[in-house]
Amino acid sequence: MTGTPSRMKAPAVLPQSNDECWCGSGRKYKRCHKGLEGRITPGIISPMRAVPDHIVKPPYAATGEVPRWNEPKVKSPEIIEKMRYACDMATDILRVAGEYVQVGMTTNDIDIFVHDLTIERGAYPSPLNYHRYPKSVCTSLNEVICHGIPDDTVIEDGDIINLDVTCYVNGVHGDTNATFCVGNVSDIDRNLVKVTEECLWLGIGAVKPDRPLSDIGKAIEDHATAHRLGVVRAFIGHGIGEQFHSDVQVLHYYDARNNMLMKPGMIFTIEPMITLGTYQFHMWDDDWTAVTADGKRTAQFEHTILVTETGCEVLTGGDKAVSPRQPSSS
Ligand code: MF3
Ligand code: CO
Ligand code: CO
């Protein structure tokens, strides 16, 4: 199918529930498109972009197959130094990409921008061909929880969009994301974005050596619940280093079984996805795009974190980060 509208369009005046749907299916409106107006739908994905020969590529770049191996959870000083560099680069690219977002451009335009900028800085855009993911950044609009694939969907006034940037350089990955408000965003959505960022920083505040990882999820869930917001459970933070995703698991809600102790030298991400409605998700047929089951909006922020002797260092949280420090949580 070509020319798929990437936004569900409807007439200005909607039918009554029992009348015929506006889409021409002949079905009752209430059994067809009622409540689906304005939702994001799959657009057209352009061919995969090339990466020049001089860029050092991760092992999956050519095949889309991701090898897994046992990587130490506590990193060597050499790997930590490389992580600081990869994370600084991802931080910078995320900020610049966020500034680039404008009403009327497509999510594919953002992909081209991030792809070229990453290569210009000498890194490989980690998402590209990771488990066959076809693009260089994730662009998740409105009800898309995560892993939105850049396509010909046009960004509109009032949208919220998460950009998730990961750089592979000197053999390690640095991973960070943020949600940006485009133009006139409603107060409800702005609050969602604000509370989500607070959730990330409260999770970061819970990072302490010899404490269980579950402290992080508890801090996040408590704050989201106090604001009557949902916490997505299906996608979690992860160990990161020479592999994009390694086996440390960071839940964003409280589960006593998430009891691995944090140790100085461990590196993992915290990346809560917070929803206005249900935390349940639905997966598109592309097997990547996760949307909220009820179509309500969702936001996400992510940092890569190094556990230290006293707490943590936010590797993607330099002065120029989109989400630079703990916002006052109210
Ligand atoms: N950056 C995402 C994360 O935070 C992972 C994206 S995987 C991709 O874990 F294949 F979709 F790029
Ligand atoms: Co990410
Ligand atoms: Co991540």
CSV table of C-alpha atoms and ligand atoms in Angstrom, one decimal:
chain,number,residue,atom,x,y,z
A,1,MET,CA,0.0,0.0,0.0
A,2,THR,CA,1.4,3.5,-0.8
A,3,GLY,CA,0.2,6.9,0.3
A,4,THR,CA,-0.9,5.7,3.7
A,5,PRO,CA,-1.9,8.8,5.7
A,6,SER,CA,0.5,8.8,8.6
A,7,ARG,CA,-2.1,10.7,10.8
A,8,MET,CA,-5.7,9.5,11.1
A,9,LYS,CA,-7.6,12.4,9.4
A,10,ALA,CA,-11.3,12.9,10.0
A,11,PRO,CA,-13.9,15.5,9.0
A,12,ALA,CA,-14.5,18.5,11.2
A,13,VAL,CA,-18.0,17.2,12.1
A,14,LEU,CA,-18.0,13.7,13.3
A,15,PRO,CA,-20.9,11.2,12.9
A,16,GLN,CA,-23.1,10.0,15.8
A,17,SER,CA,-22.0,6.7,17.3
A,18,ASN,CA,-24.6,4.6,15.4
A,19,ASP,CA,-24.2,6.4,12.1
A,20,GLU,CA,-22.0,5.4,9.3
A,21,CYS,CA,-18.2,5.9,9.8
A,22,TRP,CA,-16.6,8.8,8.0
A,23,CYS,CA,-14.0,6.5,6.4
A,24,GLY,CA,-16.4,5.0,3.9
A,25,SER,CA,-16.3,1.5,5.3
A,26,GLY,CA,-20.1,1.3,5.7
A,27,ARG,CA,-19.7,0.2,9.3
A,28,LYS,CA,-21.1,2.0,12.3
A,29,TYR,CA,-18.9,4.8,13.4
A,30,LYS,CA,-18.7,3.4,17.0
A,31,ARG,CA,-17.4,0.0,15.6
A,32,CYS,CA,-14.9,1.7,13.2
A,33,HIS,CA,-12.8,4.8,13.7
A,34,LYS,CA,-14.5,6.4,16.8
A,35,GLY,CA,-11.8,7.6,19.1
A,36,LEU,CA,-9.0,6.9,16.6
A,37,GLU,CA,-8.9,10.3,15.0
A,38,GLY,CA,-5.6,12.0,15.3
A,39,ARG,CA,-3.7,8.8,16.1
A,40,ILE,CA,-0.3,8.1,14.5
A,41,THR,CA,-0.4,5.5,11.8
A,42,PRO,CA,2.5,3.9,9.9
A,43,GLY,CA,4.1,6.0,7.2
A,44,ILE,CA,6.5,5.2,4.4
A,45,ILE,CA,10.0,4.3,5.5
A,46,SER,CA,12.8,5.3,3.0
A,47,PRO,CA,15.7,3.0,2.2
A,48,MET,CA,18.4,2.5,4.7
A,49,ARG,CA,21.2,5.1,4.7
A,50,ALA,CA,24.8,4.2,4.1
A,51,VAL,CA,27.7,4.8,6.6
A,52,PRO,CA,31.1,5.6,5.0
A,53,ASP,CA,33.9,3.1,5.2
A,54,HIS,CA,36.1,5.2,7.6
A,55,ILE,CA,33.5,4.9,10.4
A,56,VAL,CA,34.2,2.0,12.7
A,57,LYS,CA,31.0,-0.1,12.9
A,58,PRO,CA,29.5,-2.4,15.6
A,59,PRO,CA,29.4,-6.1,14.8
A,60,TYR,CA,25.7,-6.0,13.7
A,61,ALA,CA,26.1,-3.2,11.2
A,62,ALA,CA,26.5,-5.5,8.1
A,63,THR,CA,24.1,-8.3,9.0
A,64,GLY,CA,21.5,-7.0,11.5
A,65,GLU,CA,22.4,-10.0,13.7
A,66,VAL,CA,23.4,-8.9,17.2
A,67,PRO,CA,26.1,-11.2,18.9
A,68,ARG,CA,25.9,-11.4,22.6
A,69,TRP,CA,28.7,-12.2,25.1
A,70,ASN,CA,29.3,-11.9,28.8
A,71,GLU,CA,30.5,-8.4,29.4
A,72,PRO,CA,31.8,-7.4,32.9
A,73,LYS,CA,29.1,-5.4,34.7
A,74,VAL,CA,31.8,-3.4,36.5
A,75,LYS,CA,33.7,-1.6,33.8
A,76,SER,CA,37.5,-1.0,33.6
A,77,PRO,CA,38.8,2.6,33.9
A,78,GLU,CA,39.6,2.4,30.1
A,79,ILE,CA,36.0,1.5,29.2
A,80,ILE,CA,34.6,4.2,31.6
A,81,GLU,CA,36.7,6.8,29.9
A,82,LYS,CA,35.5,5.7,26.4
A,83,MET,CA,31.9,5.7,27.7
A,84,ARG,CA,32.3,9.4,28.9
A,85,TYR,CA,33.3,10.3,25.3
A,86,ALA,CA,30.5,8.3,23.6
A,87,CYS,CA,27.9,9.6,26.1
A,88,ASP,CA,29.1,13.3,25.7
A,89,MET,CA,28.7,12.9,21.9
A,90,ALA,CA,25.1,11.4,22.2
A,91,THR,CA,24.2,14.2,24.7
A,92,ASP,CA,25.3,16.9,22.2
A,93,ILE,CA,23.6,15.3,19.2
A,94,LEU,CA,20.4,14.9,21.1
A,95,ARG,CA,20.3,18.5,22.1
A,96,VAL,CA,21.1,19.8,18.6
A,97,ALA,CA,18.5,17.4,17.1
A,98,GLY,CA,15.9,18.7,19.5
A,99,GLU,CA,16.6,22.3,18.5
A,100,TYR,CA,16.2,21.2,14.8
A,101,VAL,CA,12.7,19.9,15.3
A,102,GLN,CA,10.1,22.1,13.5
A,103,VAL,CA,6.4,21.9,12.6
A,104,GLY,CA,6.1,20.6,9.0
A,105,MET,CA,9.2,18.5,8.8
A,106,THR,CA,9.0,14.7,8.8
A,107,THR,CA,10.5,12.3,11.3
A,108,ASN,CA,12.6,11.1,8.3
A,109,ASP,CA,14.1,14.6,8.2
A,110,ILE,CA,15.2,14.2,11.8
A,111,ASP,CA,16.8,10.8,10.9
A,112,ILE,CA,18.8,12.3,8.1
A,113,PHE,CA,20.0,15.1,10.4
A,114,VAL,CA,21.0,12.7,13.2
A,115,HIS,CA,22.6,10.2,10.8
A,116,ASP,CA,24.8,12.8,9.1
A,117,LEU,CA,25.7,14.6,12.4
A,118,THR,CA,26.8,11.3,14.0
A,119,ILE,CA,29.0,10.4,11.1
A,120,GLU,CA,30.4,13.9,10.9
A,121,ARG,CA,31.6,13.5,14.5
A,122,GLY,CA,33.2,10.2,13.7
A,123,ALA,CA,30.7,7.8,15.3
A,124,TYR,CA,28.2,5.2,14.1
A,125,PRO,CA,24.5,5.7,14.9
A,126,SER,CA,23.9,2.6,17.0
A,127,PRO,CA,20.2,2.0,16.1
A,128,LEU,CA,21.1,1.5,12.4
A,129,ASN,CA,20.5,-2.2,11.6
A,130,TYR,CA,20.5,-3.2,15.3
A,131,HIS,CA,18.3,-6.3,15.1
A,132,ARG,CA,17.5,-4.9,11.6
A,133,TYR,CA,16.1,-1.6,12.9
A,134,PRO,CA,16.1,0.4,9.7
A,135,LYS,CA,17.0,4.0,10.8
A,136,SER,CA,19.6,5.9,12.9
A,137,VAL,CA,17.4,7.4,15.6
A,138,CYS,CA,14.1,6.6,17.2
A,139,THR,CA,11.4,9.2,16.8
A,140,SER,CA,8.4,8.5,19.0
A,141,LEU,CA,5.4,10.9,18.6
A,142,ASN,CA,2.5,11.4,21.0
A,143,GLU,CA,1.1,7.9,21.8
A,144,VAL,CA,4.2,6.1,20.6
A,145,ILE,CA,5.9,4.8,23.7
A,146,CYS,CA,9.3,4.1,22.1
A,147,HIS,CA,11.2,2.8,19.0
A,148,GLY,CA,9.2,4.9,16.6
A,149,ILE,CA,10.8,4.5,13.1
A,150,PRO,CA,11.4,7.7,11.2
A,151,ASP,CA,9.1,7.8,8.1
A,152,ASP,CA,7.2,10.4,6.2
A,153,THR,CA,4.9,11.4,9.1
A,154,VAL,CA,4.7,15.2,9.3
A,155,ILE,CA,5.3,16.8,12.7
A,156,GLU,CA,2.4,19.0,13.7
A,157,ASP,CA,1.8,21.9,16.1
A,158,GLY,CA,1.0,20.5,19.6
A,159,ASP,CA,2.9,17.2,19.1
A,160,ILE,CA,5.3,15.8,21.7
A,161,ILE,CA,8.2,13.9,20.2
A,162,ASN,CA,10.8,11.7,21.9
A,163,LEU,CA,14.2,11.5,20.2
A,164,ASP,CA,16.4,8.6,21.3
A,165,VAL,CA,20.1,9.0,20.2
A,166,THR,CA,22.8,6.4,20.6
A,167,CYS,CA,26.4,6.8,19.4
A,168,TYR,CA,28.9,4.0,18.9
A,169,VAL,CA,32.5,5.3,19.1
A,170,ASN,CA,35.8,3.8,20.3
A,171,GLY,CA,34.0,0.4,20.7
A,172,VAL,CA,31.3,1.6,23.2
A,173,HIS,CA,27.7,2.9,23.0
A,174,GLY,CA,26.3,6.1,24.8
A,175,ASP,CA,22.5,6.3,25.0
A,176,THR,CA,20.2,9.2,25.9
A,177,ASN,CA,16.7,10.5,25.0
A,178,ALA,CA,14.4,13.3,25.7
A,179,THR,CA,10.8,14.4,24.8
A,180,PHE,CA,10.4,17.8,23.1
A,181,CYS,CA,7.3,19.9,22.9
A,182,VAL,CA,6.5,21.2,19.4
A,183,GLY,CA,4.7,24.6,19.4
A,184,ASN,CA,1.4,24.9,21.3
A,185,VAL,CA,1.4,21.9,23.5
A,186,SER,CA,-1.5,21.4,26.0
A,187,ASP,CA,-0.9,21.9,29.7
A,188,ILE,CA,-1.8,18.3,30.3
A,189,ASP,CA,0.9,17.1,27.9
A,190,ARG,CA,3.5,19.7,29.2
A,191,ASN,CA,2.9,18.3,32.7
A,192,LEU,CA,3.3,14.8,31.4
A,193,VAL,CA,6.7,15.7,30.0
A,194,LYS,CA,7.7,17.6,33.1
A,195,VAL,CA,6.8,14.8,35.5
A,196,THR,CA,8.5,12.2,33.3
A,197,GLU,CA,11.8,14.1,33.5
A,198,GLU,CA,11.3,14.4,37.3
A,199,CYS,CA,10.8,10.6,37.4
A,200,LEU,CA,14.1,10.1,35.6
A,201,TRP,CA,15.9,12.3,38.1
A,202,LEU,CA,14.3,10.8,41.1
A,203,GLY,CA,15.4,7.4,39.7
A,204,ILE,CA,18.9,8.8,39.3
A,205,GLY,CA,18.8,10.0,42.9
A,206,ALA,CA,18.2,6.4,44.0
A,207,VAL,CA,21.5,5.2,42.5
A,208,LYS,CA,23.7,4.3,45.4
A,209,PRO,CA,26.4,1.5,45.7
A,210,ASP,CA,25.3,-1.6,47.5
A,211,ARG,CA,21.6,-0.7,47.2
A,212,PRO,CA,19.3,-2.9,45.0
A,213,LEU,CA,18.3,-1.8,41.5
A,214,SER,CA,14.7,-1.9,42.7
A,215,ASP,CA,15.2,1.4,44.6
A,216,ILE,CA,15.2,3.1,41.2
A,217,GLY,CA,11.9,1.7,40.1
A,218,LYS,CA,10.4,2.5,43.4
A,219,ALA,CA,11.4,6.2,43.2
A,220,ILE,CA,10.0,6.5,39.7
A,221,GLU,CA,6.7,4.7,40.3
A,222,ASP,CA,6.0,6.6,43.5
A,223,HIS,CA,6.3,9.9,41.7
A,224,ALA,CA,4.3,8.8,38.7
A,225,THR,CA,1.5,7.4,40.9
A,226,ALA,CA,1.3,10.6,42.9
A,227,HIS,CA,0.6,12.4,39.7
A,228,ARG,CA,-1.9,9.7,38.6
A,229,LEU,CA,0.2,8.7,35.7
A,230,GLY,CA,1.1,5.2,34.4
A,231,VAL,CA,4.5,3.6,34.2
A,232,VAL,CA,5.3,1.4,31.2
A,233,ARG,CA,6.5,-2.0,32.3
A,234,ALA,CA,7.4,-3.7,29.0
A,235,PHE,CA,10.5,-1.7,28.2
A,236,ILE,CA,13.3,-1.3,30.8
A,237,GLY,CA,16.7,0.3,31.4
A,238,HIS,CA,19.7,-1.8,30.5
A,239,GLY,CA,23.4,-2.4,31.0
A,240,ILE,CA,25.4,-0.7,28.3
A,241,GLY,CA,29.1,-0.6,27.2
A,242,GLU,CA,30.7,-2.5,24.4
A,243,GLN,CA,27.1,-3.9,23.8
A,244,PHE,CA,24.1,-1.6,23.2
A,245,HIS,CA,22.0,-3.7,25.6
A,246,SER,CA,23.7,-6.0,28.1
A,247,ASP,CA,22.2,-8.0,30.9
A,248,VAL,CA,21.7,-5.5,33.8
A,249,GLN,CA,17.9,-4.8,33.9
A,250,VAL,CA,16.5,-1.6,35.4
A,251,LEU,CA,12.7,-1.8,36.0
A,252,HIS,CA,10.9,1.6,36.2
A,253,TYR,CA,8.4,0.3,38.6
A,254,TYR,CA,8.9,-1.4,42.0
A,255,ASP,CA,9.5,-5.2,41.9
A,256,ALA,CA,11.3,-6.7,44.9
A,257,ARG,CA,12.9,-9.3,42.5
A,258,ASN,CA,14.9,-6.6,40.8
A,259,ASN,CA,17.4,-7.1,43.6
A,260,MET,CA,20.8,-7.0,42.0
A,261,LEU,CA,23.0,-4.7,44.0
A,262,MET,CA,24.5,-1.6,42.3
A,263,LYS,CA,28.3,-1.6,42.4
A,264,PRO,CA,30.8,1.2,41.6
A,265,GLY,CA,31.8,0.9,38.0
A,266,MET,CA,28.5,-0.5,36.7
A,267,ILE,CA,27.0,1.4,33.8
A,268,PHE,CA,23.3,1.2,32.9
A,269,THR,CA,20.5,3.4,31.5
A,270,ILE,CA,17.4,4.7,33.3
A,271,GLU,CA,14.7,5.5,30.8
A,272,PRO,CA,11.2,5.8,32.2
A,273,MET,CA,8.2,5.9,29.9
A,274,ILE,CA,5.2,7.5,31.6
A,275,THR,CA,1.6,7.6,30.3
A,276,LEU,CA,-1.5,9.7,30.7
A,277,GLY,CA,-3.6,6.6,30.8
A,278,THR,CA,-2.9,2.9,30.7
A,279,TYR,CA,0.6,1.5,30.8
A,280,GLN,CA,-0.4,-1.4,28.5
A,281,PHE,CA,1.0,-1.3,25.0
A,282,HIS,CA,0.2,-2.5,21.6
A,283,MET,CA,2.9,-3.4,19.0
A,284,TRP,CA,2.6,-2.3,15.4
A,285,ASP,CA,3.1,-4.9,12.6
A,286,ASP,CA,6.6,-3.5,12.1
A,287,ASP,CA,7.6,-5.2,15.4
A,288,TRP,CA,9.3,-2.0,16.6
A,289,THR,CA,6.7,0.8,17.2
A,290,ALA,CA,5.1,0.4,20.6
A,291,VAL,CA,2.0,2.6,21.2
A,292,THR,CA,-0.2,3.0,24.3
A,293,ALA,CA,-3.1,0.6,24.2
A,294,ASP,CA,-5.6,3.4,24.8
A,295,GLY,CA,-4.0,5.9,22.4
A,296,LYS,CA,-3.2,8.4,25.2
A,297,ARG,CA,0.0,10.3,25.1
A,298,THR,CA,3.3,9.1,26.7
A,299,ALA,CA,6.7,10.7,27.3
A,300,GLN,CA,10.2,9.4,28.0
A,301,PHE,CA,13.6,10.6,29.2
A,302,GLU,CA,16.8,8.6,29.3
A,303,HIS,CA,20.3,9.0,30.8
A,304,THR,CA,23.3,6.6,30.9
A,305,ILE,CA,24.6,6.3,34.5
A,306,LEU,CA,27.9,5.3,36.1
A,307,VAL,CA,27.6,4.0,39.6
A,308,THR,CA,30.4,5.6,41.8
A,309,GLU,CA,31.6,5.1,45.4
A,310,THR,CA,29.2,7.7,46.7
A,311,GLY,CA,26.3,7.7,44.2
A,312,CYS,CA,26.5,8.2,40.5
A,313,GLU,CA,27.8,10.1,37.6
A,314,VAL,CA,25.3,11.0,34.8
A,315,LEU,CA,27.4,10.3,31.8
A,316,THR,CA,24.8,11.8,29.4
A,317,GLY,CA,24.1,14.7,31.8
A,318,GLY,CA,26.8,17.2,31.0
A,319,ASP,CA,26.2,21.0,31.2
A,320,LYS,CA,24.8,21.0,27.7
A,321,ALA,CA,22.4,18.1,28.2
A,322,VAL,CA,18.7,18.5,27.4
A,323,SER,CA,18.0,17.2,30.9
A,324,PRO,CA,20.9,18.6,32.8
A,325,ARG,CA,20.1,18.3,36.4
A,326,GLN,CA,17.3,17.5,38.9
A,327,PRO,CA,14.4,19.7,38.1
A,328,SER,CA,12.5,20.8,41.2
A,329,SER,CA,9.9,18.1,41.8
A,330,SER,CA,6.5,19.3,42.9
B,1,MF3,N1,18.0,3.6,22.4
B,1,MF3,C1,17.0,2.6,22.7
B,1,MF3,C2,17.1,2.4,24.2
B,1,MF3,O1,17.1,3.3,24.9
B,1,MF3,C3,17.1,1.4,21.9
B,1,MF3,C4,16.8,1.5,20.5
B,1,MF3,S1,17.0,0.0,19.7
B,1,MF3,C5,16.7,0.4,18.1
B,1,MF3,O2,17.4,1.3,24.7
B,1,MF3,F1,17.0,-0.6,17.5
B,1,MF3,F2,15.4,0.7,18.0
B,1,MF3,F3,17.4,1.4,17.8
B,2,CO,CO,17.9,5.0,24.1
B,3,CO,CO,18.5,2.8,26.4
